[in-house]
PDB file of C-alpha atoms in Angstrom:
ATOM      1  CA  UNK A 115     119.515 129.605 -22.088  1.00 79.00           C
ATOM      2  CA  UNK A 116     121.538 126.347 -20.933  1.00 95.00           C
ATOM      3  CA  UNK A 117     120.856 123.760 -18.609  1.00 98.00           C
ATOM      4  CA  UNK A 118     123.041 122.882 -14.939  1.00 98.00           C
ATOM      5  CA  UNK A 119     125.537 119.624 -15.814  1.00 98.00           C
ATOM      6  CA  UNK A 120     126.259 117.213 -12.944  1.00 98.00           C
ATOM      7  CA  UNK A 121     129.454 114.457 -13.916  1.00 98.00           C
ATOM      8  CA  UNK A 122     130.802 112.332 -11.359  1.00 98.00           C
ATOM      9  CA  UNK A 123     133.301 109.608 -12.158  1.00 98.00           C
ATOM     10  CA  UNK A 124     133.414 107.370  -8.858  1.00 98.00           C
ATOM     11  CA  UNK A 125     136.810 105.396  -8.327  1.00 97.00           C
ATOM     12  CA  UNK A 126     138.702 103.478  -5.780  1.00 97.00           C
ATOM     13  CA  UNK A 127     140.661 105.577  -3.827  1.00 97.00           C
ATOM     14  CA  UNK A 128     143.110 107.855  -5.680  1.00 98.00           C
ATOM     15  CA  UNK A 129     146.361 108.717  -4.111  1.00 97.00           C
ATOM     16  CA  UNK A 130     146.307 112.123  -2.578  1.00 96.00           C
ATOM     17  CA  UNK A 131     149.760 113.341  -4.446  1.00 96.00           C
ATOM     18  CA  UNK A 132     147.769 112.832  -7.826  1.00 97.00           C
ATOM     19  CA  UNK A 133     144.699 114.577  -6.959  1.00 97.00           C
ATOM     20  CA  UNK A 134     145.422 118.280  -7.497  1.00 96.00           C
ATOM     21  CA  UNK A 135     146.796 117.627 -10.708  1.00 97.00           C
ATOM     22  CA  UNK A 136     144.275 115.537 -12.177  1.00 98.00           C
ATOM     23  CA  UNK A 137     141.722 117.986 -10.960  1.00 98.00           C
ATOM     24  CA  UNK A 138     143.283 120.827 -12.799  1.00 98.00           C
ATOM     25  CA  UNK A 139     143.915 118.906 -15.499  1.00 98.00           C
ATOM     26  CA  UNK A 140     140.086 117.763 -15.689  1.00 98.00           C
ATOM     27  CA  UNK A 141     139.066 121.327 -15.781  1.00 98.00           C
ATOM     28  CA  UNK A 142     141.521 121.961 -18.901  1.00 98.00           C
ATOM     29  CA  UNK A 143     140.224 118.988 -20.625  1.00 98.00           C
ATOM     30  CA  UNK A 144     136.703 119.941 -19.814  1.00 98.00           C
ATOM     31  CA  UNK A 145     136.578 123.753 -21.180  1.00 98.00           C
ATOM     32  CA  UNK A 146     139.009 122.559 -24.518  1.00 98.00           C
ATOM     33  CA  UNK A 147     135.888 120.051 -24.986  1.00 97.00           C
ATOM     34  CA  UNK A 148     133.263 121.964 -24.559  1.00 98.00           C
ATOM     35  CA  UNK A 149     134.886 124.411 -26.933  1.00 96.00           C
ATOM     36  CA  UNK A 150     135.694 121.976 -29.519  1.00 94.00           C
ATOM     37  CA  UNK A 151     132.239 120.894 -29.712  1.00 94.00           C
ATOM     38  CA  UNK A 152     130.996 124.547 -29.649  1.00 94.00           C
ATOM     39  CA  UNK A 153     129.085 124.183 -26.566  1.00 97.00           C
ATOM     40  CA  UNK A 154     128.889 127.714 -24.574  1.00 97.00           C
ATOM     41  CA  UNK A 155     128.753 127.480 -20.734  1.00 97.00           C
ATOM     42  CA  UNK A 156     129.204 129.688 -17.589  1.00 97.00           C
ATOM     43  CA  UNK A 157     129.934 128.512 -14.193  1.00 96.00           C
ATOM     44  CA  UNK A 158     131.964 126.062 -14.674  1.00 98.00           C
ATOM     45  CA  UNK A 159     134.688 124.532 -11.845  1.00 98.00           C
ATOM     46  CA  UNK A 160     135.648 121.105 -10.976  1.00 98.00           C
ATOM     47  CA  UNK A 161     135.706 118.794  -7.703  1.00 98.00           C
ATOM     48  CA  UNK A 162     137.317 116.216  -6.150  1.00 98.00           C
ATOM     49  CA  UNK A 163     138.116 113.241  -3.172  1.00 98.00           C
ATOM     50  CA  UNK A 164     139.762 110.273  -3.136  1.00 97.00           C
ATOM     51  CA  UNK A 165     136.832 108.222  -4.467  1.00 98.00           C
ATOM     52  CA  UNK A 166     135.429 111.075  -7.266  1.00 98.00           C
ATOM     53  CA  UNK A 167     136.121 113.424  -9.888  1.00 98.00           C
ATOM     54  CA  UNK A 168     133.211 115.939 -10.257  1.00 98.00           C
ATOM     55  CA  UNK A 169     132.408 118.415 -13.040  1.00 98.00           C
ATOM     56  CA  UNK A 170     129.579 120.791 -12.565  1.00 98.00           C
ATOM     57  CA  UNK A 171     128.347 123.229 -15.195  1.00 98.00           C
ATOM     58  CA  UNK A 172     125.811 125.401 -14.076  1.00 98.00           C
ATOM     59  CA  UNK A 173     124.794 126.671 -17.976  1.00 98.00           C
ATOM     60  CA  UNK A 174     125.358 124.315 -20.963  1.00 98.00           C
ATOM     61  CA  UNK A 175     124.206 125.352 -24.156  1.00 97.00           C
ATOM     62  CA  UNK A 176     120.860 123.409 -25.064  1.00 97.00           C
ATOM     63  CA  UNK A 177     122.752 123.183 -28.857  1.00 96.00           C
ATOM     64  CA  UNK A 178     125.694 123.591 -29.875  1.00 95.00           C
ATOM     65  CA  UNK A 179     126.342 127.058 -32.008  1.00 93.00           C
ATOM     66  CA  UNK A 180     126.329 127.917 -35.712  1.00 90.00           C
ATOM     67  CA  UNK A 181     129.966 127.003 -37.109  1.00 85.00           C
ATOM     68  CA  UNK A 182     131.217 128.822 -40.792  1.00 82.00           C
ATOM     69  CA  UNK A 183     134.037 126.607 -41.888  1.00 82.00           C
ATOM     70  CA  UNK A 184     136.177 127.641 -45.028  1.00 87.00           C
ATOM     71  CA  UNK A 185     137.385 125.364 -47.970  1.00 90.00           C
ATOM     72  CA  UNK A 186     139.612 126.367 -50.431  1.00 92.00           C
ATOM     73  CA  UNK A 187     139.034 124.832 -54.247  1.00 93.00           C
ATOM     74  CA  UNK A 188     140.913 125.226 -57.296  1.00 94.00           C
ATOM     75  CA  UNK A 189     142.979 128.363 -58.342  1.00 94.00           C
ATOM     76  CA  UNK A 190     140.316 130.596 -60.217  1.00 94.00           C
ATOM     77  CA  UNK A 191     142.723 130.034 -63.256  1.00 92.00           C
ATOM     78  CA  UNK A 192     142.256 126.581 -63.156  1.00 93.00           C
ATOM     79  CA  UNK A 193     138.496 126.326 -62.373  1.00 93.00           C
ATOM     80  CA  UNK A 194     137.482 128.582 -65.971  1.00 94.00           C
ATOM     81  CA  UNK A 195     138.295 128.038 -69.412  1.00 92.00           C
ATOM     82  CA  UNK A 196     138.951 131.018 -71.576  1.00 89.00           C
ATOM     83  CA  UNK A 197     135.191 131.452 -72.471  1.00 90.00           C
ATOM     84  CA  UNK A 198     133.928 132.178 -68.477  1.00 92.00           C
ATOM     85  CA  UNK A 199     132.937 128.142 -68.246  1.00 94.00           C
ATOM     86  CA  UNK A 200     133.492 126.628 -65.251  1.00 94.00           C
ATOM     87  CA  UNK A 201     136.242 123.549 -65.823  1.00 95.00           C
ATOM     88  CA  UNK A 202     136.077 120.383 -63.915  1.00 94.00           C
ATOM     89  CA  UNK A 203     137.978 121.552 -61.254  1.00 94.00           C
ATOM     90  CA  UNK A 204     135.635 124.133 -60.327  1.00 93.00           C
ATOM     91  CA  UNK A 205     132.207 121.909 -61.079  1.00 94.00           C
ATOM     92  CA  UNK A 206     134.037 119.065 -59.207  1.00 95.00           C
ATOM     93  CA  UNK A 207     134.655 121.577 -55.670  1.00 94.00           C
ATOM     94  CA  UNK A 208     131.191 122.603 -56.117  1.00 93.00           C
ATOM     95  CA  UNK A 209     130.174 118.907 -56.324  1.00 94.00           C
ATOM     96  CA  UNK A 210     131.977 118.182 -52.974  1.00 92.00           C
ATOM     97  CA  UNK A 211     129.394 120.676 -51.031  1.00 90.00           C
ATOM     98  CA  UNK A 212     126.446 119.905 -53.404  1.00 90.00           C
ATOM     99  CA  UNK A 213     126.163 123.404 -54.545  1.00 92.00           C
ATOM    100  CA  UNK A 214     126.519 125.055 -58.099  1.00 94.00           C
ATOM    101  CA  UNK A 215     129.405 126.848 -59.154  1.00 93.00           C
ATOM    102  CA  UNK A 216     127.961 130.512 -58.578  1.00 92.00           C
ATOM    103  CA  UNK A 217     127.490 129.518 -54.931  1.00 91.00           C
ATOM    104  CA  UNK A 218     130.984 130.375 -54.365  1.00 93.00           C
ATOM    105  CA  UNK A 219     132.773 132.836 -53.717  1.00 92.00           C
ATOM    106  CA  UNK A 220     136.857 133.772 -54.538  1.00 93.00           C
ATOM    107  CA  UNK A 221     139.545 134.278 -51.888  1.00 92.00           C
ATOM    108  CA  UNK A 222     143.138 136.295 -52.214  1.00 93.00           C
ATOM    109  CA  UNK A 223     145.384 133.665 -50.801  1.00 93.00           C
ATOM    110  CA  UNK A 224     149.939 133.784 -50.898  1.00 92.00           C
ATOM    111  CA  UNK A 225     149.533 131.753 -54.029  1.00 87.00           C
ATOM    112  CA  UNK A 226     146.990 133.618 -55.826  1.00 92.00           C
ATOM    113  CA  UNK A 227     143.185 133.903 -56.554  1.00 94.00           C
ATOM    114  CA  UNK A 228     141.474 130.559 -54.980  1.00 95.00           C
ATOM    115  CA  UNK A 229     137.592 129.486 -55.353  1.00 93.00           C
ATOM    116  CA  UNK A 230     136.332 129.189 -51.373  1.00 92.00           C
ATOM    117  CA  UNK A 231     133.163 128.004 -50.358  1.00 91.00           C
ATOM    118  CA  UNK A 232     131.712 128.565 -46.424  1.00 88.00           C
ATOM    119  CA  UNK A 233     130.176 125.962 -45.032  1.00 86.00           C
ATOM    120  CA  UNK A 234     127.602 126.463 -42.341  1.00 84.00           C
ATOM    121  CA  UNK A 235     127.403 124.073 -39.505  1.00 82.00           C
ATOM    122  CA  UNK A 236     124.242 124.497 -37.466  1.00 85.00           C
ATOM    123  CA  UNK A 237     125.180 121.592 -34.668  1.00 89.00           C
ATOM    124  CA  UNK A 238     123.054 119.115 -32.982  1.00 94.00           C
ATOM    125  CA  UNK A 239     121.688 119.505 -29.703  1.00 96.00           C
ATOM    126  CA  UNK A 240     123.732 119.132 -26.496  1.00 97.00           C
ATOM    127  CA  UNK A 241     121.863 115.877 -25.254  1.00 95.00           C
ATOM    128  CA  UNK A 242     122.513 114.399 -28.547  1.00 94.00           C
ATOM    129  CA  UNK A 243     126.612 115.354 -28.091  1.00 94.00           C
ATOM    130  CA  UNK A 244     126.881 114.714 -24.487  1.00 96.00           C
ATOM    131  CA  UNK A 245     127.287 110.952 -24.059  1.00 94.00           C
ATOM    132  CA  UNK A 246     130.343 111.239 -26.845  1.00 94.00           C
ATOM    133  CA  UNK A 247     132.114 114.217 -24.989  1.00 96.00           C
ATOM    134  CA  UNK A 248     131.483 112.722 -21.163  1.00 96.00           C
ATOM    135  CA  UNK A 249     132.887 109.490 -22.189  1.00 94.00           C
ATOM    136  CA  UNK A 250     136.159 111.365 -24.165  1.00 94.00           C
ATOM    137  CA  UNK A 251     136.555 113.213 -20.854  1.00 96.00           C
ATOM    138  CA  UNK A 252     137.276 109.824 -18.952  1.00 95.00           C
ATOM    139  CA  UNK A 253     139.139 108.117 -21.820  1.00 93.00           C
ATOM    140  CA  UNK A 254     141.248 111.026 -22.160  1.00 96.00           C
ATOM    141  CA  UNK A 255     141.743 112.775 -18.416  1.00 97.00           C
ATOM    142  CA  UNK A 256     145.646 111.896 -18.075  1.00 96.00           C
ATOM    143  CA  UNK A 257     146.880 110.912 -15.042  1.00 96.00           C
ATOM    144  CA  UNK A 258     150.765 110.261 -13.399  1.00 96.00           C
ATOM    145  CA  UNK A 259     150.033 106.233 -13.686  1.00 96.00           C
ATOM    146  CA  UNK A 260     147.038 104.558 -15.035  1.00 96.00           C
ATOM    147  CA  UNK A 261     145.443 100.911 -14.784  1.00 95.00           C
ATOM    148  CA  UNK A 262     143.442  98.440 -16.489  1.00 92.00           C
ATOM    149  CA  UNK A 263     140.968  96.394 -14.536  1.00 90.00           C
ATOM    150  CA  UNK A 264     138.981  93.115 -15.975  1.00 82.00           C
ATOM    151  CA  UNK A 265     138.425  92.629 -19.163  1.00 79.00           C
ATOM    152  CA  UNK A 266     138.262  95.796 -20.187  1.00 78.00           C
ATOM    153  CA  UNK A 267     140.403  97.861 -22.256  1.00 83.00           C
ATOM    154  CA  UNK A 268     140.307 101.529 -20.882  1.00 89.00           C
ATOM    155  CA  UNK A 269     143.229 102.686 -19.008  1.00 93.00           C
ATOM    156  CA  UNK A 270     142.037 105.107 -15.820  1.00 96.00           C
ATOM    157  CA  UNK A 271     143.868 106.018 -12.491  1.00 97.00           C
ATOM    158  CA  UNK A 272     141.936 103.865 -10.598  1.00 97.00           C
ATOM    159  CA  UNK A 273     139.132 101.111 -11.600  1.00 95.00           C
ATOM    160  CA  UNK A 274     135.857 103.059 -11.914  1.00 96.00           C
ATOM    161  CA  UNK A 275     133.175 101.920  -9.809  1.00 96.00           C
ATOM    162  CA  UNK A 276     129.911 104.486 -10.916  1.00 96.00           C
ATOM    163  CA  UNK A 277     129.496 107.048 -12.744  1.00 97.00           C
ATOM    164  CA  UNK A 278     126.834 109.635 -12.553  1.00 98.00           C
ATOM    165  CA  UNK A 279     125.484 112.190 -15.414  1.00 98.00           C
ATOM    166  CA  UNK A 280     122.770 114.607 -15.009  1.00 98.00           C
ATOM    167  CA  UNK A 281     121.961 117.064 -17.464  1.00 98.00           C
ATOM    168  CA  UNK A 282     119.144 119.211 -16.708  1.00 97.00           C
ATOM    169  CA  UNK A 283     116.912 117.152 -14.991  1.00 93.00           C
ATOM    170  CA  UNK A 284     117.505 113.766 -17.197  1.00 96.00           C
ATOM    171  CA  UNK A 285     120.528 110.979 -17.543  1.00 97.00           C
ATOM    172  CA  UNK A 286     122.447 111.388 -19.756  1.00 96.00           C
ATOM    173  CA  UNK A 287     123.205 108.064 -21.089  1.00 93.00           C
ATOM    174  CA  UNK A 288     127.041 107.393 -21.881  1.00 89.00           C
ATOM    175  CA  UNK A 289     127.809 104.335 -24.609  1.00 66.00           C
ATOM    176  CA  UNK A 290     130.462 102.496 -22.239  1.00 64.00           C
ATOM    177  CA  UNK A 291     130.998  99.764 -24.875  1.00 59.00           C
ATOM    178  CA  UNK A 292     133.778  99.458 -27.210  1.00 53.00           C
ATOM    179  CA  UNK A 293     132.903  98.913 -30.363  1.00 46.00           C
ATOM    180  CA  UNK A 294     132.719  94.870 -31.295  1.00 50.00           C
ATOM    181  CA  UNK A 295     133.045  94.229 -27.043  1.00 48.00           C
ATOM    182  CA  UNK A 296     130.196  92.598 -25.678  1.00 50.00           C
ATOM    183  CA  UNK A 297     131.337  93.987 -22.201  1.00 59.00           C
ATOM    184  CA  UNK A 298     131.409  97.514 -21.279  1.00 69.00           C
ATOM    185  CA  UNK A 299     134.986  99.409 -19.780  1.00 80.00           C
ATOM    186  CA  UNK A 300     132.921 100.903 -16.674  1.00 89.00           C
ATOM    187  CA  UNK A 301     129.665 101.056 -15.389  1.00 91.00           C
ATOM    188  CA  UNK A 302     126.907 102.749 -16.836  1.00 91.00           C
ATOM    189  CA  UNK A 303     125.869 106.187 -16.136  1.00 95.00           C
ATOM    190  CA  UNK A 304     123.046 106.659 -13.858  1.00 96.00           C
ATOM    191  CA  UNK A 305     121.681 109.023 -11.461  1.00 97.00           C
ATOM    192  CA  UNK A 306     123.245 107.869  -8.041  1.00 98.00           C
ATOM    193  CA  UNK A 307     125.940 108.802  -6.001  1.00 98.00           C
ATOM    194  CA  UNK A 308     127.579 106.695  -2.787  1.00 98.00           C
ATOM    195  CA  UNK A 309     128.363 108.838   0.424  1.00 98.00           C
ATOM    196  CA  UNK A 310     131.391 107.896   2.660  1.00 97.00           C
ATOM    197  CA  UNK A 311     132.975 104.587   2.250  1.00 96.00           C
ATOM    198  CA  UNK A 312     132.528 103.739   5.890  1.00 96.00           C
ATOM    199  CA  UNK A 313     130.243 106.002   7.230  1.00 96.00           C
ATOM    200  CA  UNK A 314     127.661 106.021   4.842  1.00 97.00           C
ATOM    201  CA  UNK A 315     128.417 103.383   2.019  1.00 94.00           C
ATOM    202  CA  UNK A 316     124.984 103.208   0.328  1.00 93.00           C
ATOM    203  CA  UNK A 317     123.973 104.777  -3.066  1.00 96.00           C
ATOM    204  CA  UNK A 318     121.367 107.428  -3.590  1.00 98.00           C
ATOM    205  CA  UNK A 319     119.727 109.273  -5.676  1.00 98.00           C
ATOM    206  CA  UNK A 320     120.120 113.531  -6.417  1.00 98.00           C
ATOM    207  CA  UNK A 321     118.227 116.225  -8.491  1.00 97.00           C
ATOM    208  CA  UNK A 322     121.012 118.363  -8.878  1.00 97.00           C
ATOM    209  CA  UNK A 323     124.540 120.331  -7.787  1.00 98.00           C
ATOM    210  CA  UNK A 324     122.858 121.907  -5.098  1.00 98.00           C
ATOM    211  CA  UNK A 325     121.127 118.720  -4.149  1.00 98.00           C
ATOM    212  CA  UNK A 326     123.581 116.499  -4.800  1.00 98.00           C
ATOM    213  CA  UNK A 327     126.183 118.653  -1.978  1.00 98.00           C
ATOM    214  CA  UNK A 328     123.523 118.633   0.561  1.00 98.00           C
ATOM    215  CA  UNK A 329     123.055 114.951   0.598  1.00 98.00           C
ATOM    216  CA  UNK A 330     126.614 113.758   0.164  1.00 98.00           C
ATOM    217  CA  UNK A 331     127.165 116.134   3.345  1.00 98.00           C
ATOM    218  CA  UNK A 332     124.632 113.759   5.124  1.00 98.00           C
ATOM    219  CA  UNK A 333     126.574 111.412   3.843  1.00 98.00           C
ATOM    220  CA  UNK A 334     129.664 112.663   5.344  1.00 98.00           C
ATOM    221  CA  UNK A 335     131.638 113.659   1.983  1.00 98.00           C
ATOM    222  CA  UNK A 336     132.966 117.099   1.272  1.00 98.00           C
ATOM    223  CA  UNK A 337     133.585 116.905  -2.071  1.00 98.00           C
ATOM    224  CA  UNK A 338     134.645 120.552  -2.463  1.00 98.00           C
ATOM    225  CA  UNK A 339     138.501 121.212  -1.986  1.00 97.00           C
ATOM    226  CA  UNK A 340     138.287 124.788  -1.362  1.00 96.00           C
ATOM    227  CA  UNK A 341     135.732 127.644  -2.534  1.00 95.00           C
ATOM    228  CA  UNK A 342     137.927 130.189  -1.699  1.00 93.00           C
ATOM    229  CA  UNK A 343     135.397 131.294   0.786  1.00 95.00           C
ATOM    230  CA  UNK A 344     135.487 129.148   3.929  1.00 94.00           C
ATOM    231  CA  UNK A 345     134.118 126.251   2.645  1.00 95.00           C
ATOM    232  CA  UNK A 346     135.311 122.914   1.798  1.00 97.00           C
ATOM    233  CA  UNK A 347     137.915 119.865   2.765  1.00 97.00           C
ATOM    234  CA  UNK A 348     141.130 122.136   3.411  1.00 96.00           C
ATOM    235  CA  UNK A 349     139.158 124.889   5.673  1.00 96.00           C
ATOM    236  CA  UNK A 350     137.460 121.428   7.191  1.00 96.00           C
ATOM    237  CA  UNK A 351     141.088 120.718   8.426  1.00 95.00           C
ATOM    238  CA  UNK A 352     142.576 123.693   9.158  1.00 93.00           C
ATOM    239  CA  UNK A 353     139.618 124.958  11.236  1.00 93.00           C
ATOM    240  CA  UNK A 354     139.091 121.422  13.007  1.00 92.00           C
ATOM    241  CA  UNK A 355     143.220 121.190  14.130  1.00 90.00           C
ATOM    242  CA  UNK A 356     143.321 124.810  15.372  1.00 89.00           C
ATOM    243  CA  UNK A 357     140.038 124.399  17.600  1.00 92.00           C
ATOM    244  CA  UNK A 358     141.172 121.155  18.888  1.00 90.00           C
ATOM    245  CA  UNK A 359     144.785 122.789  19.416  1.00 87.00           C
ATOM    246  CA  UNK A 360     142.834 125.398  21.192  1.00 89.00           C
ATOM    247  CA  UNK A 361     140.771 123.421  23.542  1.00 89.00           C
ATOM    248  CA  UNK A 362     144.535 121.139  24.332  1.00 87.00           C
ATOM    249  CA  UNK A 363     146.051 124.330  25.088  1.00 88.00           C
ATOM    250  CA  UNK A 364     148.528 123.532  22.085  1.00 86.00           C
ATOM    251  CA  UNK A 365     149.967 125.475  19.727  1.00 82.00           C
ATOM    252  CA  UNK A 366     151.294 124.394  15.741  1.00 81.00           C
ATOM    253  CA  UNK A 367     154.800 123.188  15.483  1.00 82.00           C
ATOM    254  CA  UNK A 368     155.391 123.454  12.183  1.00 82.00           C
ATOM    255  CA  UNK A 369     155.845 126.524  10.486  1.00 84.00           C
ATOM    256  CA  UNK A 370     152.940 128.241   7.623  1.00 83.00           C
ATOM    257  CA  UNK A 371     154.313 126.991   4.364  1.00 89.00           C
ATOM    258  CA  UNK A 372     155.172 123.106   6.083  1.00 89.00           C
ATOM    259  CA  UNK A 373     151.763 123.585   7.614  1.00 85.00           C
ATOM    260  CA  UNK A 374     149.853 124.364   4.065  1.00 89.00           C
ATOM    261  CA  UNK A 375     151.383 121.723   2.445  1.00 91.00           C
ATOM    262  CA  UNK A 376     150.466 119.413   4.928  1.00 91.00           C
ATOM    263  CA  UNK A 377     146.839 120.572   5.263  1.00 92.00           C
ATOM    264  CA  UNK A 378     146.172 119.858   1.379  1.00 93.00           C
ATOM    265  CA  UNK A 379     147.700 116.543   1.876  1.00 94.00           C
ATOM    266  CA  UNK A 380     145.000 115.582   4.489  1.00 94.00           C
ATOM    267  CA  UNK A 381     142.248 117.461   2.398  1.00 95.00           C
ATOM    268  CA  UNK A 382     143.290 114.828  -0.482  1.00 96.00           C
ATOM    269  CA  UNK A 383     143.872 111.895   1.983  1.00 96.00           C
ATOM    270  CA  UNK A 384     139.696 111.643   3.069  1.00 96.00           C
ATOM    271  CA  UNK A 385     136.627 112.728   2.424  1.00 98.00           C
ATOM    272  CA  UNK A 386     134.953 113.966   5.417  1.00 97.00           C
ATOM    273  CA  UNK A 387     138.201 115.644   7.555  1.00 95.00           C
ATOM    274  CA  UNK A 388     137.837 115.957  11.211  1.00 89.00           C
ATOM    275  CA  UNK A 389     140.995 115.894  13.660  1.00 88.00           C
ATOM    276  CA  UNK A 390     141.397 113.672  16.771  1.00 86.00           C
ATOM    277  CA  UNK A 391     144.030 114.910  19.502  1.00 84.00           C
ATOM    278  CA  UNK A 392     145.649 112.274  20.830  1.00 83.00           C
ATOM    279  CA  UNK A 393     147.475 112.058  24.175  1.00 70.00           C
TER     280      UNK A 393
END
């Protein structure tokens, strides 16, 4: 049974050229985290507009799963004496795992008969792990040109103005200080959001994913690029130029594929699309 995860790293605006890669490259990063730190999830898929990356799990492991991890010791003609007795190269790989000698076991490896011992991992729980991995994800999200900003060190594609992390129904609170810095590389995670620079510039608070769309969309931000289903920032435009082509009496000039790539462009340009026909 896991819990819905709600990240959201707010920026200044990011150019629109970098914004499809980053976002695919945020997903990558997430699930290669989230698998490192043997955390299961389902559901999960990535967002983005010019002023936030989102990541939105909707089942995280509550703890993160047994792991068996094999050493290798001593060749098993090395760890006994001619008698049976363990030497000290056996007694000193038990040692290592606190265990006695006839707590391992032997192994057939290339170079012969080994001593192996399993250790078993039983994790810590995810809320204990999260405010490590959220914080890797933004040190380590690579993007075509980074920045520094202040006085702090962290290098990110644009200076990060909030950041948001909900897991469950509780913050998850992300160290954002260096260690031996007395002043932390971005703000601290909370539970707010900001709508639409312009439109709608105030924070506020959400519950979760499905709370946190409906109010940014009162807020006039679609952060979805495109479900694949009709909704989000590239069906925003494309509907929104053909009806006002429509009601002109216009048709496109440009052919499909110039079209297309144009279309994403806008979708990464703003956050709440709508088309203006001009005389």
């Amino acid at each position: 049974m896991g819990k819905e995860l709600l990240f959201e790293i707010g920026t200044e605006e990011i150019p629109s050229a970098y914004l499809p890669g980053m976002l695919r490259a945020f997903e990558d990063l997430a699930r290669e985290s989230f698998k490192d730190d043997a955390l299961d999830f389902e559901g999960l898929s990535v967002h983005g507009t010019p002023r936030r990356l989102v990541l939105h799990v909707a089942s995280l492991a509550v703890h993160q799963r047994l792991r068996e991890r094999e050493a290798l010791g001593p060749p098993v003609s090395a760890a006994f004496d001619k008698d049976g007795n363990p030497t000290k190269a056996a007694l000193g790989f038990a040692n290592t795992f606190r265990v006695e000698v006839t707590d391992l076991s032997r192994k057939d490896t290339p170079k012969g008969e080994r001593l192996a011992f399993v250790k078993k991992d039983s994790g810590q729980p995810t809320f204990v792990t999260l405010p490590i991995l959220l914080d890797d994800l933004i040190r380590k999200l690579p993007s075509p040109k980074s920045m520094r900003w202040g006085s702090g060190k962290i290098a990110f594609v644009r200076p990060i103005q909030w950041v948001l992390a909900i897991y469950g129904k509780d913050l998850v609170i992300i160290d954002v200080t260096e260690s031996g810095r007395s002043e932390p590389d971005y703000p601290s995670s909370g539970i707010t959001t900001r709508g639409h620079r312009f439109m709608a510039p105030k924070e506020f608070k959400v519950n979760d994913f499905q709370d946190y769309l409906k109010k940014l969309h009162k807020h006039f931000v679609e952060p979805v690029v495109d479900d694949g289903e009709g909704g989000g920032r590239v069906p925003m435009v494309r509907k929104g130029v053909l009806a006002v082509a429509g009601r002109a009496g216009a048709e496109l000039a440009a052919g499909p594929e110039a079209v297309d790539r144009l279309v994403e462009r806008v979708a990464h340009l703003v956050e709440w699309p709508f088309p203006v026909a001009c005389a």
